[in-house]
mmCIF file of C-alpha atoms and ligand atoms in Angstrom:
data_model
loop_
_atom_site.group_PDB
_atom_site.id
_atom_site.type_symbol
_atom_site.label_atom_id
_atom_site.label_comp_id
_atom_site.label_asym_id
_atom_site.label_seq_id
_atom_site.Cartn_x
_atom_site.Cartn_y
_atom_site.Cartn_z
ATOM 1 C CA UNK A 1 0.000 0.000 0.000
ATOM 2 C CA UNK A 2 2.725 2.290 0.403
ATOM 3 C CA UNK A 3 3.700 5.242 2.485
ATOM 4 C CA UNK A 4 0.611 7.499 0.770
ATOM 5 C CA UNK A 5 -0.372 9.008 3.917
ATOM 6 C CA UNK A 6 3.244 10.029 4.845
ATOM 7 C CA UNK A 7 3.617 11.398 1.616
ATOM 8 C CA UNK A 8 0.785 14.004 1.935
ATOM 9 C CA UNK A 9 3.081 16.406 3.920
ATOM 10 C CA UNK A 10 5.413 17.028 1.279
ATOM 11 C CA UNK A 11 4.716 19.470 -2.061
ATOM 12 C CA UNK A 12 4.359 18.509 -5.532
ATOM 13 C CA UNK A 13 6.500 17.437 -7.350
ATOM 14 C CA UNK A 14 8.183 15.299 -5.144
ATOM 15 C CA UNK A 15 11.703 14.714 -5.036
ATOM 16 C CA UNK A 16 13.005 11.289 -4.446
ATOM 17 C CA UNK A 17 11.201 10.121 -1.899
ATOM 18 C CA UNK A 18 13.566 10.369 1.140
ATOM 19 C CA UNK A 19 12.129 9.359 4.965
ATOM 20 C CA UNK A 20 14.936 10.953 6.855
ATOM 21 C CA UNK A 21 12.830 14.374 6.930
ATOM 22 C CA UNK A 22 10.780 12.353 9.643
ATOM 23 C CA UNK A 23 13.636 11.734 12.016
ATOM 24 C CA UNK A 24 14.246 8.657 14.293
ATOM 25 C CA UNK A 25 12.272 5.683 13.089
ATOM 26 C CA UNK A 26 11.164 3.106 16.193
ATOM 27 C CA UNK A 27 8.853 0.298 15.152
ATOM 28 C CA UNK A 28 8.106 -1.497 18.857
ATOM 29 C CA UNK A 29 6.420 0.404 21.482
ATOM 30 C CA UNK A 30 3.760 -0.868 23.986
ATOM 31 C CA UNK A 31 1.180 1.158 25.873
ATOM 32 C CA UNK A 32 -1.117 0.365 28.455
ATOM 33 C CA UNK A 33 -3.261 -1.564 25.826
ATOM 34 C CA UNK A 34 -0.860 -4.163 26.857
ATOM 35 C CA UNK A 35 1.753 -4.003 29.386
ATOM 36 C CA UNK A 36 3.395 -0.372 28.522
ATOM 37 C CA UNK A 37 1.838 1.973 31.330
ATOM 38 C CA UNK A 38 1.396 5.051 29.027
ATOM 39 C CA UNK A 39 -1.917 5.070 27.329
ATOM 40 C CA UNK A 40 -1.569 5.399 23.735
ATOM 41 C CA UNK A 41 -2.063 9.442 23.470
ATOM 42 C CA UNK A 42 0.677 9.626 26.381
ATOM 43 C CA UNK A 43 2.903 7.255 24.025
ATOM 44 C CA UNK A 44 2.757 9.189 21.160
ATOM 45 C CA UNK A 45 3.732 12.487 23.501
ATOM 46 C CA UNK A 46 6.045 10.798 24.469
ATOM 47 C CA UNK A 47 7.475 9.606 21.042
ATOM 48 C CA UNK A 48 7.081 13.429 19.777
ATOM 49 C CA UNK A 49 9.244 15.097 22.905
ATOM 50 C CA UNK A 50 11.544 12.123 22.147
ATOM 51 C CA UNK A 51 12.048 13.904 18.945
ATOM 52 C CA UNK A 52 10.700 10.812 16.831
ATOM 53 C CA UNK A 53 9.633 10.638 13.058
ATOM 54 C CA UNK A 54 7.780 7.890 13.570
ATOM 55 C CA UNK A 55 6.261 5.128 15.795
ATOM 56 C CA UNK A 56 4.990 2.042 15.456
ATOM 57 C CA UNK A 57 2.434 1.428 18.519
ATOM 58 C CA UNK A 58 3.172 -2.697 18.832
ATOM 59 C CA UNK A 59 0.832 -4.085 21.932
ATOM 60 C CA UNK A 60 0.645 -7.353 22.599
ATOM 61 C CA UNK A 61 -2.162 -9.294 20.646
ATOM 62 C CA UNK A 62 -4.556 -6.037 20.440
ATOM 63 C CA UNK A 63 -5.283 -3.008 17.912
ATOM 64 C CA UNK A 64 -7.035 -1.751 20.605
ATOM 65 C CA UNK A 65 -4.702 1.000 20.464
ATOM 66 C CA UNK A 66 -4.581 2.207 17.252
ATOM 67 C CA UNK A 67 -7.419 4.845 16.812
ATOM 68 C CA UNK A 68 -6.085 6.730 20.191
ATOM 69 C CA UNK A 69 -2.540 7.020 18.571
ATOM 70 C CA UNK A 70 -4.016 8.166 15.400
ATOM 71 C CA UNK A 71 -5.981 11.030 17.320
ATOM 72 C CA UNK A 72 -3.082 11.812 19.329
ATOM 73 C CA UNK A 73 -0.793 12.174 16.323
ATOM 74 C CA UNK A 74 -3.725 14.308 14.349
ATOM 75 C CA UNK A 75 -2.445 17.919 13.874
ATOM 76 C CA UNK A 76 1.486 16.748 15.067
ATOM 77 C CA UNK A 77 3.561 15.586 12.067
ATOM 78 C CA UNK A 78 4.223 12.400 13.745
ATOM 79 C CA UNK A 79 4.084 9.072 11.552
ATOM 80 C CA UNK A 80 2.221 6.342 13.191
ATOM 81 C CA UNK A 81 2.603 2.948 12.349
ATOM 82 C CA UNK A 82 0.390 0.563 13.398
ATOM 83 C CA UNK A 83 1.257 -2.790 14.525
ATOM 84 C CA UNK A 84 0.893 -5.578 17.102
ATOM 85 C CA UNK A 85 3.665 -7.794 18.711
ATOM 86 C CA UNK A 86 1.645 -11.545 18.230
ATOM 87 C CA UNK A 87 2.528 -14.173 20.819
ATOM 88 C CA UNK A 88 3.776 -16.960 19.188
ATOM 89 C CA UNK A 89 5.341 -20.521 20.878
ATOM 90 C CA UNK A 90 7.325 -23.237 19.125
ATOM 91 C CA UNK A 91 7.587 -26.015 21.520
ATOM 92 C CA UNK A 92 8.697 -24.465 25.128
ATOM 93 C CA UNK A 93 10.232 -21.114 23.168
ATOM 94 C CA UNK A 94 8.008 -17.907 23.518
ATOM 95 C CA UNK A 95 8.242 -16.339 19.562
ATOM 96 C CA UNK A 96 7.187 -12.754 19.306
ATOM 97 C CA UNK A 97 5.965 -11.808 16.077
ATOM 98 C CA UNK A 98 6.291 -8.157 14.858
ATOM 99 C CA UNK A 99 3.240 -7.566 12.573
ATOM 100 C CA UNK A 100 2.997 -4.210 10.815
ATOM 101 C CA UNK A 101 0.209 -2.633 8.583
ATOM 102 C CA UNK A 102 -2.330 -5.579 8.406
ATOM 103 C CA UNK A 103 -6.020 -5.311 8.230
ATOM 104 C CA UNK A 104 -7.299 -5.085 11.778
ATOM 105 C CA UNK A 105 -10.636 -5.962 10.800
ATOM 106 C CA UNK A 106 -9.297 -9.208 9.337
ATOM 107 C CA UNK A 107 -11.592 -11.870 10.912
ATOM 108 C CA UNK A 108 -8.623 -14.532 11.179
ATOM 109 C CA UNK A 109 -6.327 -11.367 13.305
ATOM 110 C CA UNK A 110 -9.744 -11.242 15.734
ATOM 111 C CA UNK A 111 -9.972 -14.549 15.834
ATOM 112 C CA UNK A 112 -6.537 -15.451 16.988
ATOM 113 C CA UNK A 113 -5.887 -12.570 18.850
ATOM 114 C CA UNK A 114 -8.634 -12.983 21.201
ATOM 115 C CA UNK A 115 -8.062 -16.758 21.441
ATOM 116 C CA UNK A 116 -4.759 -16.044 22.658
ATOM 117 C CA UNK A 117 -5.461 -12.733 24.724
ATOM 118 C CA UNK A 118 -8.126 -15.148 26.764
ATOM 119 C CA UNK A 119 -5.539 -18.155 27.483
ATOM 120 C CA UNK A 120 -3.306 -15.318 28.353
ATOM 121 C CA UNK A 121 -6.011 -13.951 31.222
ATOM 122 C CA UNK A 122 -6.918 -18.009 32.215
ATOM 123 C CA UNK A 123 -3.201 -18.399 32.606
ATOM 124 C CA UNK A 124 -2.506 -15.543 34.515
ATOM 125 C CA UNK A 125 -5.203 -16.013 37.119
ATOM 126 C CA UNK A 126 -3.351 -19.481 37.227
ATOM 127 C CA UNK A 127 -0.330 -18.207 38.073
ATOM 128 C CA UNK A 128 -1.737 -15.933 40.815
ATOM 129 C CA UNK A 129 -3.856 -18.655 42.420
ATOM 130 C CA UNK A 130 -0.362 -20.511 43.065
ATOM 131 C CA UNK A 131 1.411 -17.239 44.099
ATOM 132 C CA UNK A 132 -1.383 -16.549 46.823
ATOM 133 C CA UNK A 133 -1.046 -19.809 48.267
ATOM 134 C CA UNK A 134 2.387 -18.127 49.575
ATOM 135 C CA UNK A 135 2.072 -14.526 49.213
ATOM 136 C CA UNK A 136 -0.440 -11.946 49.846
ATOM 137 C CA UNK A 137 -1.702 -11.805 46.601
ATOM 138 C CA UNK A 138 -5.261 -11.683 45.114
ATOM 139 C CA UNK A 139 -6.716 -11.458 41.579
ATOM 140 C CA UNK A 140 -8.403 -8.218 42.267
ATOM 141 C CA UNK A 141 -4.748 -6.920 43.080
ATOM 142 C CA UNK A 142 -3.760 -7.698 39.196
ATOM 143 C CA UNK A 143 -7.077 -6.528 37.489
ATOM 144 C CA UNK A 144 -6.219 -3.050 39.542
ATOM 145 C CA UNK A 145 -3.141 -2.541 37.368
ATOM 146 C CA UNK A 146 -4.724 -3.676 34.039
ATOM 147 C CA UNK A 147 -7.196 -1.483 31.970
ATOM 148 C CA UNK A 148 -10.451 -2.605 30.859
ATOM 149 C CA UNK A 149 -9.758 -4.934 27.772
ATOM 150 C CA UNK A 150 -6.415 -4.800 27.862
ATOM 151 C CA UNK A 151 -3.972 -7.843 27.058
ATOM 152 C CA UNK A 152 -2.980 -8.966 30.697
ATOM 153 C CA UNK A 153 0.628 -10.854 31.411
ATOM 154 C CA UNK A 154 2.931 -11.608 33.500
ATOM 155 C CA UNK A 155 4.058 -7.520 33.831
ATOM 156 C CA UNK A 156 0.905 -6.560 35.890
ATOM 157 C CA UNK A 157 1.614 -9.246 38.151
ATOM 158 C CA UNK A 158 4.641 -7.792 38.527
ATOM 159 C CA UNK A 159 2.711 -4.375 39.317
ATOM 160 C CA UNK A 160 0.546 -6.044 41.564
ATOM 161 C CA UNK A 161 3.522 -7.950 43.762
ATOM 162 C CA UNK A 162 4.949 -4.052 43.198
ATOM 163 C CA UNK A 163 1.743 -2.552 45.262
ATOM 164 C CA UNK A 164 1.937 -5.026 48.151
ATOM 165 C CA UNK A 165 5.215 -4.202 48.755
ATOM 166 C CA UNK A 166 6.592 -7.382 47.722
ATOM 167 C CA UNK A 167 8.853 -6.402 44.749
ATOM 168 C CA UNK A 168 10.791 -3.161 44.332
ATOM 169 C CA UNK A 169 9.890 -2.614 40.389
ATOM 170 C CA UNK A 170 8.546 -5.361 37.578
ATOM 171 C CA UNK A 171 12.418 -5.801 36.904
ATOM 172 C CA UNK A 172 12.641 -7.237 40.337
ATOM 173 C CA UNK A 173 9.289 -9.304 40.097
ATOM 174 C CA UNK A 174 10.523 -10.684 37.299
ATOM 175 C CA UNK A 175 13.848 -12.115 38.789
ATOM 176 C CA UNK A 176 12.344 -12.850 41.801
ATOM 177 C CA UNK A 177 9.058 -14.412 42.547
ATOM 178 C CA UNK A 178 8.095 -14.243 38.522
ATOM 179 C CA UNK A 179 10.938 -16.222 37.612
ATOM 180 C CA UNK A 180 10.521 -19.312 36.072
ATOM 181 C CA UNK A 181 12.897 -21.148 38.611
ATOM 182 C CA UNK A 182 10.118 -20.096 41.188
ATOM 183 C CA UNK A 183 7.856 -22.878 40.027
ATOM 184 C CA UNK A 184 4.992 -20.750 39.551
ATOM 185 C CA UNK A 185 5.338 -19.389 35.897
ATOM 186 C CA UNK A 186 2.947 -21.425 33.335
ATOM 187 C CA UNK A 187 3.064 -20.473 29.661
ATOM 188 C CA UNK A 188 -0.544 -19.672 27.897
ATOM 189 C CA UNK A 189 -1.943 -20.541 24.249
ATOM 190 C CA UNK A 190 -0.228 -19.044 21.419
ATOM 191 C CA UNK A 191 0.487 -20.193 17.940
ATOM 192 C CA UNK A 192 3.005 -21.677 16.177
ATOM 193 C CA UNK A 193 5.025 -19.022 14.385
ATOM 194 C CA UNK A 194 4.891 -20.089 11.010
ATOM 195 C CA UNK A 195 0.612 -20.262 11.200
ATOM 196 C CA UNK A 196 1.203 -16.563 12.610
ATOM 197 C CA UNK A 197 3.582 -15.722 9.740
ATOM 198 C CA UNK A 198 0.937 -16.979 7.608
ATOM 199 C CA UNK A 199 -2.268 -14.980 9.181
ATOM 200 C CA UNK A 200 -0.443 -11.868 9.162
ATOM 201 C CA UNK A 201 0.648 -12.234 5.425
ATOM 202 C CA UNK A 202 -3.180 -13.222 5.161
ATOM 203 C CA UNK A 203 -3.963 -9.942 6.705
ATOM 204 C CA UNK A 204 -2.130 -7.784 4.463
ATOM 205 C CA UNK A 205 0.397 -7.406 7.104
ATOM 206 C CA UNK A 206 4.433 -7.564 7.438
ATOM 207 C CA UNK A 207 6.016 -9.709 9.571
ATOM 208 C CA UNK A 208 9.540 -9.182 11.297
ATOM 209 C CA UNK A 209 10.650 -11.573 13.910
ATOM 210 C CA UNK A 210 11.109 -9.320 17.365
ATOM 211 C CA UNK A 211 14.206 -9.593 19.313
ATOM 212 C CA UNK A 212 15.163 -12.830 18.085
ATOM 213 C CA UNK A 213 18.444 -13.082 20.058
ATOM 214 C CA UNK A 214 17.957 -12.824 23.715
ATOM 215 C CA UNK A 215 19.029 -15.760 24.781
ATOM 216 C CA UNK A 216 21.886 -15.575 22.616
ATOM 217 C CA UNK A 217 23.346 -16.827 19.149
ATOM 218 C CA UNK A 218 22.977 -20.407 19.763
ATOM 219 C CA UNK A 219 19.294 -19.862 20.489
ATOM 220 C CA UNK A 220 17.677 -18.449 17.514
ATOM 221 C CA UNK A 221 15.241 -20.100 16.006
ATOM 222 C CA UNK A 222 16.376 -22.766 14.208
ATOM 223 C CA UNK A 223 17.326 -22.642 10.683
ATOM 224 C CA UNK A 224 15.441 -25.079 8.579
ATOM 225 C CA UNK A 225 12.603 -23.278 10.740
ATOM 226 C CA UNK A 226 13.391 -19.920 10.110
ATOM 227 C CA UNK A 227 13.487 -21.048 6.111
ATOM 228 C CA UNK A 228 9.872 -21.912 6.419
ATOM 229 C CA UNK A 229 8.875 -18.541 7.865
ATOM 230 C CA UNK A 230 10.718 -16.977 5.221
ATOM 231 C CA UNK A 231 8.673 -18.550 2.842
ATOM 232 C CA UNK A 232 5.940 -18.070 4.601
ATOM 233 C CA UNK A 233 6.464 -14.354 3.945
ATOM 234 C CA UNK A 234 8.746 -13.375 7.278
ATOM 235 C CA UNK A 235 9.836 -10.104 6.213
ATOM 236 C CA UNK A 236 12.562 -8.737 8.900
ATOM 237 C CA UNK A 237 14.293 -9.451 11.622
ATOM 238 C CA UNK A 238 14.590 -7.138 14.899
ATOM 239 C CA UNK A 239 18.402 -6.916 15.049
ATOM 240 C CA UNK A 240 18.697 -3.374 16.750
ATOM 241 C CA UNK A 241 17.181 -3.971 20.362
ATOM 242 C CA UNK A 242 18.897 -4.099 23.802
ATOM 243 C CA UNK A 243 18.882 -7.855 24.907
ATOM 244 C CA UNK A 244 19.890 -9.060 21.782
ATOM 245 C CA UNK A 245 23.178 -10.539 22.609
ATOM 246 C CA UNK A 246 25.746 -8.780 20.444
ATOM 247 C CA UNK A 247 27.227 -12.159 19.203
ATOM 248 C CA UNK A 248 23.622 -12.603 18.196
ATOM 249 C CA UNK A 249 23.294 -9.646 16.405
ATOM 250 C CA UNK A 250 26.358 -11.013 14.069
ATOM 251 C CA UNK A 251 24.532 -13.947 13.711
ATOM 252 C CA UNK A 252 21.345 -12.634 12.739
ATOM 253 C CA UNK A 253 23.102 -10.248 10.579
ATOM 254 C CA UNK A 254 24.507 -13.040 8.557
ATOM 255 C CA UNK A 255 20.907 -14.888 8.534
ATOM 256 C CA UNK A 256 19.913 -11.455 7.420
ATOM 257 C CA UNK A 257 21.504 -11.469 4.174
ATOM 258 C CA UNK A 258 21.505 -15.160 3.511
ATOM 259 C CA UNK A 259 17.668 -14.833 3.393
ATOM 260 C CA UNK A 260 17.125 -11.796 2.108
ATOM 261 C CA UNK A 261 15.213 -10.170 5.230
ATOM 262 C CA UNK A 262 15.136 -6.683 6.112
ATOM 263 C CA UNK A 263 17.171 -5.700 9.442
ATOM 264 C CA UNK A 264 15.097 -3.293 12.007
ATOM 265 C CA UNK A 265 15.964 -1.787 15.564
ATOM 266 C CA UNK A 266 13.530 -1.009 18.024
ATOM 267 C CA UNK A 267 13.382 0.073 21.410
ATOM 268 C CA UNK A 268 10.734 -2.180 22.557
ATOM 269 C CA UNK A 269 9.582 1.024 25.136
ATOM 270 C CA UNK A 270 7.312 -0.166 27.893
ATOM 271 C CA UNK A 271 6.760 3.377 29.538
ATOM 272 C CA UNK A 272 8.272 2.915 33.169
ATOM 273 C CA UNK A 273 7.708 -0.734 32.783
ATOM 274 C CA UNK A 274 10.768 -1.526 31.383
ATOM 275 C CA UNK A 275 14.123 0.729 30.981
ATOM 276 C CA UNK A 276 13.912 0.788 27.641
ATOM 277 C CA UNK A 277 13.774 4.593 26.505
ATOM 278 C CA UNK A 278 12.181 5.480 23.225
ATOM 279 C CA UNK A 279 14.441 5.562 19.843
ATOM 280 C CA UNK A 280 17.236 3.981 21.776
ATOM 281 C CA UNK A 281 17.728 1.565 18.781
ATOM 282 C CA UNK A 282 16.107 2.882 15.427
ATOM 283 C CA UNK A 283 15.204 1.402 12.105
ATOM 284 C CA UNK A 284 16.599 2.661 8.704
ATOM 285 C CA UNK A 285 14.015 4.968 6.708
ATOM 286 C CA UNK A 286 14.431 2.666 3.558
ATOM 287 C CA UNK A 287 13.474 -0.221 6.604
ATOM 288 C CA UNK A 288 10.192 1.391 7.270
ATOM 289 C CA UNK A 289 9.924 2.774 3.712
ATOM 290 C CA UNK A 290 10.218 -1.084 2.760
ATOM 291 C CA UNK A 291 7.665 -2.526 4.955
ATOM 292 C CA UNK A 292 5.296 0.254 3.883
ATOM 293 C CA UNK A 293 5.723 -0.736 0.238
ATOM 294 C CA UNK A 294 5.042 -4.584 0.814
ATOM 295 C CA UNK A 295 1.829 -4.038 3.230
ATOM 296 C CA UNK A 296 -1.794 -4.199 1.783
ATOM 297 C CA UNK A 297 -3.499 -4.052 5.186
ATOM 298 C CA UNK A 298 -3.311 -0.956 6.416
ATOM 299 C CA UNK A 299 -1.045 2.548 6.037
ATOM 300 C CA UNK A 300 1.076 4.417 8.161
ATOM 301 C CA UNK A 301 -0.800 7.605 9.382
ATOM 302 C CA UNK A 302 0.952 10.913 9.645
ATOM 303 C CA UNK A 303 -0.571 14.031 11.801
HETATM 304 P P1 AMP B 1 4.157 -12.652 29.367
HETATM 305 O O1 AMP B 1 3.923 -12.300 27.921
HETATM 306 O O2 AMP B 1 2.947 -12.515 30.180
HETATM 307 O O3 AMP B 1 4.835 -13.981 29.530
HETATM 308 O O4 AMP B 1 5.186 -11.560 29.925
HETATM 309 C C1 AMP B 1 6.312 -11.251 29.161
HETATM 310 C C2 AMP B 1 6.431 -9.743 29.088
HETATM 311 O O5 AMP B 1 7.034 -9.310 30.291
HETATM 312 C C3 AMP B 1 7.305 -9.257 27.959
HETATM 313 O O6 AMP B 1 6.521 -8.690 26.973
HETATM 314 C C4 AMP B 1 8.156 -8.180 28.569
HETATM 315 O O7 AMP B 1 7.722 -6.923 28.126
HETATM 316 C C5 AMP B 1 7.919 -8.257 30.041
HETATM 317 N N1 AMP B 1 9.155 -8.517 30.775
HETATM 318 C C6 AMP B 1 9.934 -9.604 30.687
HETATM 319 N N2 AMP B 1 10.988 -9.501 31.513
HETATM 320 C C7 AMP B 1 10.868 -8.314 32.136
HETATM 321 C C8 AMP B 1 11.649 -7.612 33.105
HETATM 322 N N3 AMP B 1 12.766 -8.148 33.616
HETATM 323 N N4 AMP B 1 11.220 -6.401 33.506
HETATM 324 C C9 AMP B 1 10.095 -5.867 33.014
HETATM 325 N N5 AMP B 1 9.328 -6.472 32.108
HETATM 326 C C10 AMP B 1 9.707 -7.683 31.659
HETATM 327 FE FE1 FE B 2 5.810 -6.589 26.926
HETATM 328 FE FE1 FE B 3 8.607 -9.138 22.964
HETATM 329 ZN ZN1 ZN B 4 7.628 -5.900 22.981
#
């Protein structure tokens, strides 16, 4: 579909088409739609005093989202690009699934994504009902730090054990009691990633595999698998975020070229969730201007 809408801002005739008038590109942000605690409007402030070109807003399994960033963008110059970060699992691995400019009416996104957004509620309650048996926890405690609809995980536990005084922040929650060593961690529904490759290509959408190196070089996902995403339509991989292992980053540089994907870096912001500060890793304008080209779903929206 194109970058039409980010085009508008320019006059005719254009010259060569060049993104770098929009400044710093970051394409994996999450708001309190998921587990970022910034609604989307306070995101996309946020991304605009950050001095940002463009955003792509990236909750988990929801588009719930999008509409407020467009509003909040309206009027600002900011380029908004919508997105989602799918859950995906292949065997005990969590996948997450960068999915950018699909159709968010597409019945087989709504379909999934609320599939997995309710095994992701069932499965925290789970977890909760086997932290309380030792802590003074309660379910209410988590719903208090979730918004109405929003797609719950382990993060607003971690908010929760934060309120009863039993953590210091989520980054503490989540090496303490939240850890899987702890025994009380379960993982939820989620797809295998090549079925989500295929339901976002389905959707008009473009796929780029998000911080695929975290747990280092050796533990990417496997090659003869990654070949099948690939031809599945996988269009990038995140290489430019901050628990990537840098040995990793080689590695999926090399992958990079040998299948042809597109290389993006992200920031993977959180609001005070997480560390992560906005535009702290970036993406390329002929990235974004790439993805843009190959999507049919949706547009990005400039203010
Ligand atoms: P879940 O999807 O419910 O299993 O929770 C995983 C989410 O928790 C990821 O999306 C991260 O954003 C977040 N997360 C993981 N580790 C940490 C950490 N150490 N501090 C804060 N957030 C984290
Ligand atoms: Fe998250
Ligand atoms: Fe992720
Ligand atoms: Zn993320």
């Amino acid at each position: 579909m194109g970058f039409g809408l980010i085009r508008q801002g320019f006059a005719w005739p254009l010259p060569a088409y060049d993104c770098r008038m929009l400044g710093p590109i970051d394409l994996h942000t999450h708001s309190s739609v998921s587990d970022g605690t910034e609604t989307p409007g306070e995101l996309v402030a946020a991304a605009i005093a950050a001095g940002l070109g463009a955003v792509a807003l990236t909750d988990h399994d929801s588009t719930a989202g999008w509409d407020d960033a467009f509003r909040a963008a309206a009027g600002t110059g900011i380029t908004i690009v919508p997105g989602m970060e799918l859950s995906t699992r292949l065997g005990w691995r969590s996948v997450h699934l960068l999915s950018y400019l699909f159709d968010p009416a597409d019945p087989g996104i709504i379909a999934e994504t609320g599939r997995i957004r309710a095994a992701r509620l069932r499965r925290a309650e789970s977890i909760v009902d086997r932290i309380a048996v030792d802590y003074d926890l309660t379910w209410d405690d988590v719903l208090a730090q979730t918004t109405i609809g929003a797609t719950v995980g382990r993060p607003h536990i971690a908010d929760a054990l934060v309120a009863r005084g039993l953590a210091f922040d989520r980054s503490a929650a989540f090496a303490g009691i939240l850890h899987p060593r702890t025994g009380y961690f379960e993982p939820h529904y989620a797809p295998d990633p090549l079925d989500a490759v295929r339901l976002v290509v389905a959707a008009g959408g473009v796929p780029v595999l998000a911080h695929p190196a975290t747990r280092g070089r050796d533990d990417i996902v496997p090659e003869d698998r990654l070949r099948m995403l690939v031809d599945a339509g996988l269009f990038g991989l995140e290489v430019g975020h901050r628990e990537n292992t840098e040995s990793g980053k080689a590695r999926l540089r090399e992958l990079a070229q040998k299948f042809g994907l597109r290389i993006t870096g992200s920031s993977d912001y959180h609001g005070e969730g997480k560390p992560n500060r906005l535009g702290e890793n970036t993406t390329e304008p002929e990235g974004l201007e790439a993805i843009a080209d190959a999507a049919t779903g949706s547009s990005p929206f400039t203010g």
